């Protein structure tokens, strides 16, 4: 992670203005904006490494800039999200395979036998491309995709990526947050005492308990008419 207190590394780049349009209260919100973990990553990988088929976490959108080397992408149309993720459980919402809830694996978009192993993928609108040094790739919410490094200087690919929330994906992110609250947070809250629940959740989000309480108190107003007008303005 490139976190908020990473000093010179954090100051070494500027977020492209196209992806920094949300008001501060939204992009810094620990429930929707995931500011608690500052969703910026620096990737350094050798040829052949990459990311298996996935959906970006919490149905956020993302941009990725390549500093050196080349990456190959396979991306599905966002309208085919349900087609490709049906039966995959939490993977459909961007959760990692190590959080396995019994759902089926997502199709391997780089597999040579993709359409034989996952026949339903034949109906998906798939796009392939190569991203080179200096290029920025944008992945909208619900875009099922896979990436692999093709190589670069000394065989290493270096890139920077950032997940974000703005007017283009707020409805999807809010729907996922609602699902997470109903299916995960509320059952946990019912099984624990209030103090234990807040302590556990604050530790998970890596924020102070006071900041978490303030965010939870504000939650009912997060999507008020006034706030939504500010987001789309």
Short mmCIF file of N, CA and C in Angstrom, two decimals, residues 44-212:
data_model
loop_
_atom_site.label_atom_id
_atom_site.label_comp_id
_atom_site.label_asym_id
_atom_site.label_seq_id
_atom_site.Cartn_x
_atom_site.Cartn_y
_atom_site.Cartn_z
N UNK A 44 5.17 -4.05 -8.26
CA UNK A 44 6.43 -4.37 -8.92
C UNK A 44 6.43 -5.88 -9.16
N UNK A 45 6.45 -6.28 -10.42
CA UNK A 45 6.35 -7.71 -10.71
C UNK A 45 7.17 -8.12 -11.91
N UNK A 46 7.57 -9.36 -11.94
CA UNK A 46 8.34 -9.89 -13.05
C UNK A 46 7.41 -10.40 -14.15
N UNK A 47 7.97 -10.65 -15.32
CA UNK A 47 7.17 -11.16 -16.44
C UNK A 47 6.48 -12.46 -16.04
N UNK A 48 5.20 -12.55 -16.38
CA UNK A 48 4.43 -13.73 -16.05
C UNK A 48 3.62 -13.62 -14.78
N UNK A 49 3.97 -12.68 -13.91
CA UNK A 49 3.17 -12.45 -12.70
C UNK A 49 1.96 -11.59 -13.05
N UNK A 50 1.06 -11.43 -12.12
CA UNK A 50 -0.12 -10.61 -12.40
C UNK A 50 -1.24 -10.83 -11.41
N UNK A 51 -2.43 -10.45 -11.81
CA UNK A 51 -3.63 -10.59 -10.97
C UNK A 51 -4.62 -11.51 -11.67
N UNK A 52 -5.07 -12.54 -10.97
CA UNK A 52 -6.07 -13.43 -11.54
C UNK A 52 -7.39 -12.69 -11.72
N UNK A 53 -8.31 -13.32 -12.40
CA UNK A 53 -9.61 -12.72 -12.65
C UNK A 53 -10.26 -12.26 -11.35
N UNK A 54 -10.70 -11.01 -11.34
CA UNK A 54 -11.29 -10.46 -10.12
C UNK A 54 -12.16 -9.26 -10.45
N UNK A 55 -12.89 -8.80 -9.46
CA UNK A 55 -13.65 -7.56 -9.49
C UNK A 55 -13.02 -6.64 -8.46
N UNK A 56 -12.86 -5.35 -8.77
CA UNK A 56 -12.22 -4.46 -7.81
C UNK A 56 -13.04 -4.36 -6.53
N UNK A 57 -12.33 -4.29 -5.43
CA UNK A 57 -12.91 -4.39 -4.10
C UNK A 57 -14.07 -3.43 -3.87
N UNK A 58 -15.12 -3.95 -3.26
CA UNK A 58 -16.31 -3.16 -2.89
C UNK A 58 -16.99 -2.51 -4.08
N UNK A 59 -16.76 -3.07 -5.29
CA UNK A 59 -17.35 -2.53 -6.53
C UNK A 59 -16.89 -1.10 -6.82
N UNK A 60 -15.68 -0.75 -6.35
CA UNK A 60 -15.12 0.55 -6.68
C UNK A 60 -14.62 0.54 -8.13
N UNK A 61 -14.21 1.71 -8.61
CA UNK A 61 -13.53 1.82 -9.89
C UNK A 61 -12.04 1.96 -9.61
N UNK A 62 -11.22 1.87 -10.65
CA UNK A 62 -9.78 1.98 -10.44
C UNK A 62 -9.08 2.53 -11.68
N UNK A 63 -7.96 3.18 -11.45
CA UNK A 63 -7.06 3.55 -12.55
C UNK A 63 -5.70 2.94 -12.26
N UNK A 64 -4.96 2.62 -13.31
CA UNK A 64 -3.63 2.05 -13.15
C UNK A 64 -2.69 2.67 -14.16
N UNK A 65 -1.55 3.16 -13.69
CA UNK A 65 -0.53 3.80 -14.52
C UNK A 65 0.71 2.93 -14.52
N UNK A 66 1.25 2.67 -15.71
CA UNK A 66 2.47 1.88 -15.82
C UNK A 66 3.67 2.82 -15.92
N UNK A 67 4.60 2.66 -15.00
CA UNK A 67 5.82 3.47 -15.01
C UNK A 67 6.89 2.86 -15.91
N UNK A 68 6.98 1.52 -15.91
CA UNK A 68 7.99 0.83 -16.71
C UNK A 68 7.47 -0.56 -17.06
N UNK A 69 7.71 -0.99 -18.30
CA UNK A 69 7.28 -2.31 -18.72
C UNK A 69 5.94 -2.30 -19.41
N UNK A 70 5.36 -3.50 -19.56
CA UNK A 70 4.08 -3.66 -20.24
C UNK A 70 3.20 -4.65 -19.51
N UNK A 71 1.89 -4.42 -19.58
CA UNK A 71 0.89 -5.31 -18.99
C UNK A 71 -0.11 -5.71 -20.06
N UNK A 72 -0.62 -6.92 -19.96
CA UNK A 72 -1.69 -7.39 -20.83
C UNK A 72 -2.97 -7.50 -20.02
N UNK A 73 -4.06 -7.01 -20.59
CA UNK A 73 -5.35 -6.99 -19.91
C UNK A 73 -6.39 -7.80 -20.68
N UNK A 74 -7.29 -8.43 -19.93
CA UNK A 74 -8.54 -8.95 -20.47
C UNK A 74 -9.64 -8.41 -19.57
N UNK A 75 -10.54 -7.62 -20.15
CA UNK A 75 -11.60 -6.96 -19.37
C UNK A 75 -12.96 -7.33 -19.95
N UNK A 76 -13.92 -7.56 -19.08
CA UNK A 76 -15.29 -7.83 -19.51
C UNK A 76 -16.12 -6.56 -19.38
N UNK A 77 -17.08 -6.43 -20.22
CA UNK A 77 -18.03 -5.31 -20.14
C UNK A 77 -18.72 -5.33 -18.78
N UNK A 78 -18.87 -4.14 -18.17
CA UNK A 78 -19.50 -4.08 -16.86
C UNK A 78 -20.90 -4.66 -16.83
N UNK A 79 -21.58 -4.64 -17.98
CA UNK A 79 -22.92 -5.20 -18.05
C UNK A 79 -22.94 -6.71 -17.97
N UNK A 80 -21.77 -7.35 -18.05
CA UNK A 80 -21.69 -8.81 -17.97
C UNK A 80 -21.19 -9.28 -16.60
N UNK A 81 -21.23 -8.38 -15.62
CA UNK A 81 -20.77 -8.74 -14.27
C UNK A 81 -21.52 -9.93 -13.71
N UNK A 82 -22.86 -9.89 -13.75
CA UNK A 82 -23.65 -10.99 -13.19
C UNK A 82 -23.43 -12.29 -13.96
N UNK A 83 -23.26 -12.19 -15.28
CA UNK A 83 -23.03 -13.37 -16.11
C UNK A 83 -21.77 -14.10 -15.67
N UNK A 84 -20.71 -13.37 -15.40
CA UNK A 84 -19.42 -13.97 -15.09
C UNK A 84 -19.24 -14.29 -13.60
N UNK A 85 -20.00 -13.63 -12.73
CA UNK A 85 -19.79 -13.82 -11.29
C UNK A 85 -20.88 -14.64 -10.62
N UNK A 86 -21.89 -15.05 -11.35
CA UNK A 86 -22.99 -15.81 -10.76
C UNK A 86 -22.46 -17.06 -10.06
N UNK A 87 -22.84 -17.22 -8.80
CA UNK A 87 -22.42 -18.39 -8.03
C UNK A 87 -21.05 -18.29 -7.41
N UNK A 88 -20.40 -17.12 -7.56
CA UNK A 88 -19.03 -16.99 -7.06
C UNK A 88 -18.96 -16.44 -5.64
N UNK A 89 -20.10 -16.20 -5.03
CA UNK A 89 -20.11 -15.72 -3.64
C UNK A 89 -19.50 -14.35 -3.51
N UNK A 90 -18.67 -14.16 -2.49
CA UNK A 90 -18.11 -12.84 -2.20
C UNK A 90 -17.11 -12.37 -3.25
N UNK A 91 -16.63 -13.25 -4.09
CA UNK A 91 -15.72 -12.83 -5.16
C UNK A 91 -16.40 -11.83 -6.10
N UNK A 92 -17.72 -11.92 -6.21
CA UNK A 92 -18.46 -11.01 -7.08
C UNK A 92 -18.37 -9.56 -6.61
N UNK A 93 -17.99 -9.36 -5.34
CA UNK A 93 -17.92 -8.01 -4.78
C UNK A 93 -16.48 -7.57 -4.50
N UNK A 94 -15.52 -8.34 -5.04
CA UNK A 94 -14.13 -7.94 -4.91
C UNK A 94 -13.40 -8.52 -3.73
N UNK A 95 -13.96 -9.53 -3.07
CA UNK A 95 -13.26 -10.15 -1.95
C UNK A 95 -12.27 -11.18 -2.47
N UNK A 96 -11.18 -11.36 -1.75
CA UNK A 96 -10.11 -12.26 -2.18
C UNK A 96 -10.51 -13.71 -2.01
N UNK A 97 -9.80 -14.56 -2.76
CA UNK A 97 -10.07 -15.99 -2.69
C UNK A 97 -9.79 -16.56 -1.30
N UNK A 98 -8.88 -15.90 -0.54
CA UNK A 98 -8.59 -16.43 0.80
C UNK A 98 -9.70 -16.11 1.79
N UNK A 99 -10.72 -15.34 1.33
CA UNK A 99 -11.92 -15.13 2.13
C UNK A 99 -13.03 -16.06 1.63
N UNK A 100 -12.66 -17.24 1.21
CA UNK A 100 -13.56 -18.16 0.53
C UNK A 100 -14.82 -18.43 1.34
N UNK A 101 -15.96 -18.26 0.69
CA UNK A 101 -17.24 -18.54 1.34
C UNK A 101 -17.97 -19.67 0.63
N UNK A 102 -17.22 -20.47 -0.11
CA UNK A 102 -17.83 -21.60 -0.78
C UNK A 102 -18.27 -21.32 -2.19
N UNK A 103 -18.09 -20.08 -2.67
CA UNK A 103 -18.50 -19.74 -4.02
C UNK A 103 -17.56 -20.34 -5.07
N UNK A 104 -18.07 -20.43 -6.29
CA UNK A 104 -17.27 -20.98 -7.39
C UNK A 104 -16.19 -19.98 -7.81
N UNK A 105 -15.06 -20.46 -8.31
CA UNK A 105 -14.02 -19.53 -8.79
C UNK A 105 -14.49 -18.78 -10.03
N UNK A 106 -13.96 -17.59 -10.21
CA UNK A 106 -14.27 -16.82 -11.40
C UNK A 106 -13.56 -17.43 -12.61
N UNK A 107 -14.08 -17.24 -13.82
CA UNK A 107 -13.41 -17.78 -15.01
C UNK A 107 -12.00 -17.22 -15.15
N UNK A 108 -11.07 -18.07 -15.56
CA UNK A 108 -9.71 -17.63 -15.84
C UNK A 108 -9.70 -17.01 -17.23
N UNK A 109 -9.69 -15.68 -17.30
CA UNK A 109 -9.82 -14.99 -18.58
C UNK A 109 -8.61 -15.18 -19.48
N UNK A 110 -7.50 -15.66 -18.94
CA UNK A 110 -6.32 -15.94 -19.75
C UNK A 110 -6.21 -17.41 -20.16
N UNK A 111 -7.11 -18.24 -19.68
CA UNK A 111 -7.03 -19.68 -19.96
C UNK A 111 -7.26 -19.96 -21.45
N UNK A 112 -6.46 -20.85 -21.99
CA UNK A 112 -6.63 -21.22 -23.39
C UNK A 112 -7.95 -21.95 -23.63
N UNK A 113 -8.41 -22.65 -22.59
CA UNK A 113 -9.67 -23.38 -22.72
C UNK A 113 -10.81 -22.63 -22.01
N UNK A 114 -10.72 -21.30 -22.01
CA UNK A 114 -11.70 -20.47 -21.29
C UNK A 114 -13.13 -20.87 -21.61
N UNK A 115 -13.47 -20.95 -22.88
CA UNK A 115 -14.86 -21.18 -23.27
C UNK A 115 -15.29 -22.63 -23.09
N UNK A 116 -14.31 -23.54 -23.04
CA UNK A 116 -14.64 -24.94 -22.77
C UNK A 116 -14.86 -25.15 -21.27
N UNK A 117 -13.99 -24.53 -20.46
CA UNK A 117 -14.09 -24.69 -19.01
C UNK A 117 -15.23 -23.88 -18.40
N UNK A 118 -15.51 -22.72 -18.99
CA UNK A 118 -16.59 -21.84 -18.51
C UNK A 118 -17.46 -21.45 -19.71
N UNK A 119 -18.33 -22.33 -20.15
CA UNK A 119 -19.13 -22.08 -21.37
C UNK A 119 -19.92 -20.78 -21.33
N UNK A 120 -20.35 -20.35 -20.13
CA UNK A 120 -21.14 -19.13 -20.05
C UNK A 120 -20.34 -17.90 -20.44
N UNK A 121 -19.00 -18.00 -20.40
CA UNK A 121 -18.15 -16.87 -20.76
C UNK A 121 -18.23 -16.55 -22.25
N UNK A 122 -18.76 -17.49 -23.06
CA UNK A 122 -18.90 -17.24 -24.49
C UNK A 122 -19.80 -16.04 -24.76
N UNK A 123 -20.74 -15.81 -23.86
CA UNK A 123 -21.70 -14.71 -24.07
C UNK A 123 -21.19 -13.37 -23.56
N UNK A 124 -20.03 -13.37 -22.90
CA UNK A 124 -19.49 -12.14 -22.33
C UNK A 124 -18.78 -11.31 -23.41
N UNK A 125 -18.86 -10.00 -23.25
CA UNK A 125 -18.15 -9.08 -24.13
C UNK A 125 -16.76 -8.85 -23.54
N UNK A 126 -15.75 -9.46 -24.14
CA UNK A 126 -14.39 -9.41 -23.61
C UNK A 126 -13.51 -8.51 -24.48
N UNK A 127 -12.65 -7.75 -23.81
CA UNK A 127 -11.75 -6.83 -24.51
C UNK A 127 -10.32 -7.12 -24.07
N UNK A 128 -9.40 -7.18 -25.04
CA UNK A 128 -7.99 -7.45 -24.77
C UNK A 128 -7.14 -6.27 -25.20
N UNK A 129 -6.06 -6.04 -24.46
CA UNK A 129 -5.18 -4.95 -24.84
C UNK A 129 -3.87 -5.02 -24.08
N UNK A 130 -2.89 -4.27 -24.60
CA UNK A 130 -1.58 -4.18 -23.96
C UNK A 130 -1.36 -2.75 -23.49
N UNK A 131 -0.99 -2.60 -22.25
CA UNK A 131 -0.72 -1.29 -21.65
C UNK A 131 0.79 -1.11 -21.55
N UNK A 132 1.27 0.03 -22.08
CA UNK A 132 2.71 0.28 -22.11
C UNK A 132 3.07 1.42 -21.16
N UNK A 133 4.36 1.58 -20.92
CA UNK A 133 4.85 2.61 -20.00
C UNK A 133 4.27 3.98 -20.37
N UNK A 134 3.72 4.66 -19.38
CA UNK A 134 3.11 5.96 -19.59
C UNK A 134 1.62 5.92 -19.81
N UNK A 135 1.07 4.74 -20.11
CA UNK A 135 -0.38 4.60 -20.31
C UNK A 135 -1.12 4.50 -18.99
N UNK A 136 -2.35 5.01 -18.97
CA UNK A 136 -3.24 4.87 -17.83
C UNK A 136 -4.45 4.05 -18.26
N UNK A 137 -4.77 3.01 -17.51
CA UNK A 137 -5.94 2.17 -17.79
C UNK A 137 -7.00 2.44 -16.73
N UNK A 138 -8.23 2.59 -17.17
CA UNK A 138 -9.36 2.85 -16.27
C UNK A 138 -10.29 1.65 -16.27
N UNK A 139 -10.61 1.15 -15.07
CA UNK A 139 -11.55 0.05 -14.91
C UNK A 139 -12.78 0.53 -14.16
N UNK A 140 -13.93 0.58 -14.82
CA UNK A 140 -15.14 1.02 -14.12
C UNK A 140 -15.65 -0.03 -13.13
N UNK A 141 -16.54 0.39 -12.27
CA UNK A 141 -17.15 -0.52 -11.31
C UNK A 141 -17.77 -1.72 -12.03
N UNK A 142 -17.70 -2.89 -11.41
CA UNK A 142 -18.28 -4.13 -11.91
C UNK A 142 -17.51 -4.74 -13.09
N UNK A 143 -16.39 -4.17 -13.45
CA UNK A 143 -15.61 -4.71 -14.57
C UNK A 143 -14.82 -5.93 -14.09
N UNK A 144 -15.18 -7.10 -14.59
CA UNK A 144 -14.43 -8.32 -14.30
C UNK A 144 -13.19 -8.32 -15.19
N UNK A 145 -12.01 -8.50 -14.60
CA UNK A 145 -10.79 -8.38 -15.41
C UNK A 145 -9.65 -9.22 -14.83
N UNK A 146 -8.65 -9.42 -15.68
CA UNK A 146 -7.42 -10.12 -15.29
C UNK A 146 -6.26 -9.39 -15.94
N UNK A 147 -5.10 -9.40 -15.27
CA UNK A 147 -3.93 -8.66 -15.74
C UNK A 147 -2.69 -9.53 -15.56
N UNK A 148 -1.76 -9.44 -16.51
CA UNK A 148 -0.48 -10.11 -16.32
C UNK A 148 0.64 -9.24 -16.90
N UNK A 149 1.79 -9.35 -16.27
CA UNK A 149 2.96 -8.57 -16.67
C UNK A 149 3.69 -9.26 -17.82
N UNK A 150 4.02 -8.45 -18.83
CA UNK A 150 4.72 -8.98 -20.00
C UNK A 150 6.22 -8.80 -19.90
N UNK A 151 6.66 -7.90 -19.05
CA UNK A 151 8.10 -7.67 -18.91
C UNK A 151 8.43 -6.21 -19.11
N UNK A 152 9.68 -5.87 -18.83
CA UNK A 152 10.14 -4.49 -18.94
C UNK A 152 11.62 -4.42 -18.67
N UNK A 153 12.12 -3.25 -18.29
CA UNK A 153 13.55 -3.11 -17.97
C UNK A 153 13.97 -4.13 -16.92
N UNK A 154 14.99 -4.91 -17.23
CA UNK A 154 15.47 -5.97 -16.33
C UNK A 154 14.37 -6.98 -16.02
N UNK A 155 13.38 -7.05 -16.90
CA UNK A 155 12.31 -8.02 -16.73
C UNK A 155 11.27 -7.67 -15.69
N UNK A 156 11.27 -6.41 -15.23
CA UNK A 156 10.37 -5.98 -14.15
C UNK A 156 9.37 -4.95 -14.66
N UNK A 157 8.12 -5.09 -14.22
CA UNK A 157 7.06 -4.13 -14.54
C UNK A 157 6.71 -3.37 -13.27
N UNK A 158 6.69 -2.04 -13.36
CA UNK A 158 6.36 -1.19 -12.21
C UNK A 158 5.13 -0.37 -12.53
N UNK A 159 4.16 -0.36 -11.62
CA UNK A 159 2.93 0.38 -11.87
C UNK A 159 2.32 0.88 -10.56
N UNK A 160 1.43 1.83 -10.70
CA UNK A 160 0.72 2.40 -9.56
C UNK A 160 -0.77 2.36 -9.84
N UNK A 161 -1.56 1.94 -8.86
CA UNK A 161 -3.01 1.87 -9.05
C UNK A 161 -3.73 2.44 -7.85
N UNK A 162 -4.97 2.86 -8.07
CA UNK A 162 -5.75 3.52 -7.02
C UNK A 162 -7.22 3.21 -7.24
N UNK A 163 -7.87 2.61 -6.24
CA UNK A 163 -9.32 2.43 -6.27
C UNK A 163 -10.00 3.66 -5.70
N UNK A 164 -11.17 4.02 -6.24
CA UNK A 164 -11.81 5.25 -5.81
C UNK A 164 -13.33 5.16 -5.94
N UNK A 165 -14.00 6.09 -5.26
CA UNK A 165 -15.45 6.23 -5.29
C UNK A 165 -15.78 7.63 -5.78
N UNK A 166 -16.70 7.75 -6.74
CA UNK A 166 -17.20 9.05 -7.17
C UNK A 166 -18.62 8.88 -7.69
N UNK A 167 -19.13 9.88 -8.41
CA UNK A 167 -20.53 9.83 -8.86
C UNK A 167 -20.78 8.68 -9.83
N UNK A 168 -19.75 8.23 -10.54
CA UNK A 168 -19.93 7.19 -11.54
C UNK A 168 -20.21 5.82 -10.94
N UNK A 169 -19.80 5.60 -9.69
CA UNK A 169 -19.97 4.26 -9.10
C UNK A 169 -20.59 4.27 -7.71
N UNK A 170 -21.02 5.44 -7.24
CA UNK A 170 -21.53 5.54 -5.88
C UNK A 170 -22.69 4.60 -5.61
N UNK A 171 -23.59 4.44 -6.57
CA UNK A 171 -24.74 3.56 -6.36
C UNK A 171 -24.30 2.11 -6.14
N UNK A 172 -23.32 1.65 -6.94
CA UNK A 172 -22.82 0.28 -6.79
C UNK A 172 -22.11 0.10 -5.46
N UNK A 173 -21.25 1.07 -5.11
CA UNK A 173 -20.49 0.97 -3.87
C UNK A 173 -21.43 1.01 -2.66
N UNK A 174 -22.44 1.88 -2.71
CA UNK A 174 -23.40 1.97 -1.61
C UNK A 174 -24.20 0.68 -1.47
N UNK A 175 -24.56 0.07 -2.61
CA UNK A 175 -25.28 -1.20 -2.57
C UNK A 175 -24.43 -2.29 -1.94
N UNK A 176 -23.13 -2.30 -2.26
CA UNK A 176 -22.24 -3.30 -1.67
C UNK A 176 -22.05 -3.04 -0.18
N UNK A 177 -21.95 -1.75 0.20
CA UNK A 177 -21.82 -1.42 1.62
C UNK A 177 -23.05 -1.88 2.40
N UNK A 178 -24.23 -1.68 1.80
CA UNK A 178 -25.47 -2.13 2.45
C UNK A 178 -25.48 -3.64 2.61
N UNK A 179 -25.07 -4.35 1.55
CA UNK A 179 -24.99 -5.81 1.62
C UNK A 179 -24.02 -6.24 2.72
N UNK A 180 -22.86 -5.58 2.78
CA UNK A 180 -21.85 -5.94 3.78
C UNK A 180 -22.35 -5.69 5.20
N UNK A 181 -23.05 -4.57 5.39
CA UNK A 181 -23.58 -4.25 6.71
C UNK A 181 -24.61 -5.30 7.14
N UNK A 182 -25.52 -5.66 6.23
CA UNK A 182 -26.59 -6.60 6.56
C UNK A 182 -26.08 -8.03 6.75
N UNK A 183 -25.13 -8.45 5.90
CA UNK A 183 -24.71 -9.84 5.90
C UNK A 183 -23.50 -10.11 6.79
N UNK A 184 -22.72 -9.05 7.09
CA UNK A 184 -21.48 -9.28 7.83
C UNK A 184 -21.42 -8.50 9.15
N UNK A 185 -21.62 -7.18 9.07
CA UNK A 185 -21.43 -6.36 10.26
C UNK A 185 -22.53 -6.57 11.30
N UNK A 186 -23.79 -6.57 10.88
CA UNK A 186 -24.87 -6.72 11.84
C UNK A 186 -24.84 -8.08 12.55
N UNK A 187 -24.63 -9.19 11.82
CA UNK A 187 -24.50 -10.47 12.54
C UNK A 187 -23.34 -10.46 13.53
N UNK A 188 -22.21 -9.83 13.16
CA UNK A 188 -21.08 -9.76 14.08
C UNK A 188 -21.43 -8.90 15.29
N UNK A 189 -22.15 -7.80 15.05
CA UNK A 189 -22.53 -6.92 16.16
C UNK A 189 -23.47 -7.64 17.13
N UNK A 190 -24.35 -8.47 16.61
CA UNK A 190 -25.29 -9.19 17.48
C UNK A 190 -24.59 -10.26 18.31
N UNK A 191 -23.48 -10.78 17.81
CA UNK A 191 -22.79 -11.86 18.52
C UNK A 191 -21.77 -11.33 19.52
N UNK A 192 -21.43 -10.05 19.45
CA UNK A 192 -20.44 -9.46 20.34
C UNK A 192 -21.06 -8.37 21.20
N UNK A 193 -20.42 -8.04 22.29
CA UNK A 193 -20.84 -6.90 23.07
C UNK A 193 -20.45 -5.62 22.31
N UNK A 194 -21.17 -4.50 22.52
CA UNK A 194 -20.90 -3.27 21.77
C UNK A 194 -19.43 -2.86 21.77
N UNK A 195 -18.79 -2.86 22.93
CA UNK A 195 -17.39 -2.44 22.99
C UNK A 195 -16.49 -3.38 22.19
N UNK A 196 -16.76 -4.67 22.30
CA UNK A 196 -15.94 -5.64 21.57
C UNK A 196 -16.14 -5.50 20.06
N UNK A 197 -17.38 -5.22 19.66
CA UNK A 197 -17.66 -5.04 18.24
C UNK A 197 -16.93 -3.83 17.67
N UNK A 198 -17.00 -2.70 18.38
CA UNK A 198 -16.34 -1.49 17.92
C UNK A 198 -14.82 -1.67 17.88
N UNK A 199 -14.29 -2.35 18.88
CA UNK A 199 -12.85 -2.58 18.93
C UNK A 199 -12.41 -3.44 17.76
N UNK A 200 -13.16 -4.50 17.47
CA UNK A 200 -12.82 -5.39 16.38
C UNK A 200 -12.92 -4.70 15.03
N UNK A 201 -13.98 -3.91 14.84
CA UNK A 201 -14.18 -3.22 13.56
C UNK A 201 -13.14 -2.13 13.36
N UNK A 202 -12.81 -1.39 14.42
CA UNK A 202 -11.79 -0.35 14.32
C UNK A 202 -10.44 -0.95 13.97
N UNK A 203 -10.13 -2.10 14.55
CA UNK A 203 -8.86 -2.76 14.25
C UNK A 203 -8.84 -3.22 12.80
N UNK A 204 -9.98 -3.72 12.30
CA UNK A 204 -10.05 -4.18 10.92
C UNK A 204 -9.85 -3.02 9.94
N UNK A 205 -10.45 -1.86 10.26
CA UNK A 205 -10.34 -0.69 9.38
C UNK A 205 -9.07 0.12 9.64
N UNK A 206 -8.37 -0.22 10.73
CA UNK A 206 -7.13 0.47 11.08
C UNK A 206 -7.36 1.96 11.35
N UNK A 207 -8.39 2.25 12.11
CA UNK A 207 -8.66 3.63 12.52
C UNK A 207 -8.97 3.65 14.01
N UNK A 208 -8.93 4.84 14.60
CA UNK A 208 -9.26 5.00 16.01
C UNK A 208 -10.75 4.74 16.22
N UNK A 209 -11.08 4.22 17.39
CA UNK A 209 -12.49 3.90 17.66
C UNK A 209 -13.37 5.13 17.61
N UNK A 210 -12.85 6.29 18.06
CA UNK A 210 -13.64 7.53 18.04
C UNK A 210 -14.01 7.91 16.61
N UNK A 211 -13.06 7.74 15.68
CA UNK A 211 -13.33 8.06 14.27
C UNK A 211 -14.36 7.11 13.68
N UNK A 212 -14.30 5.85 14.10
CA UNK A 212 -15.28 4.87 13.63
C UNK A 212 -16.67 5.21 14.13
#
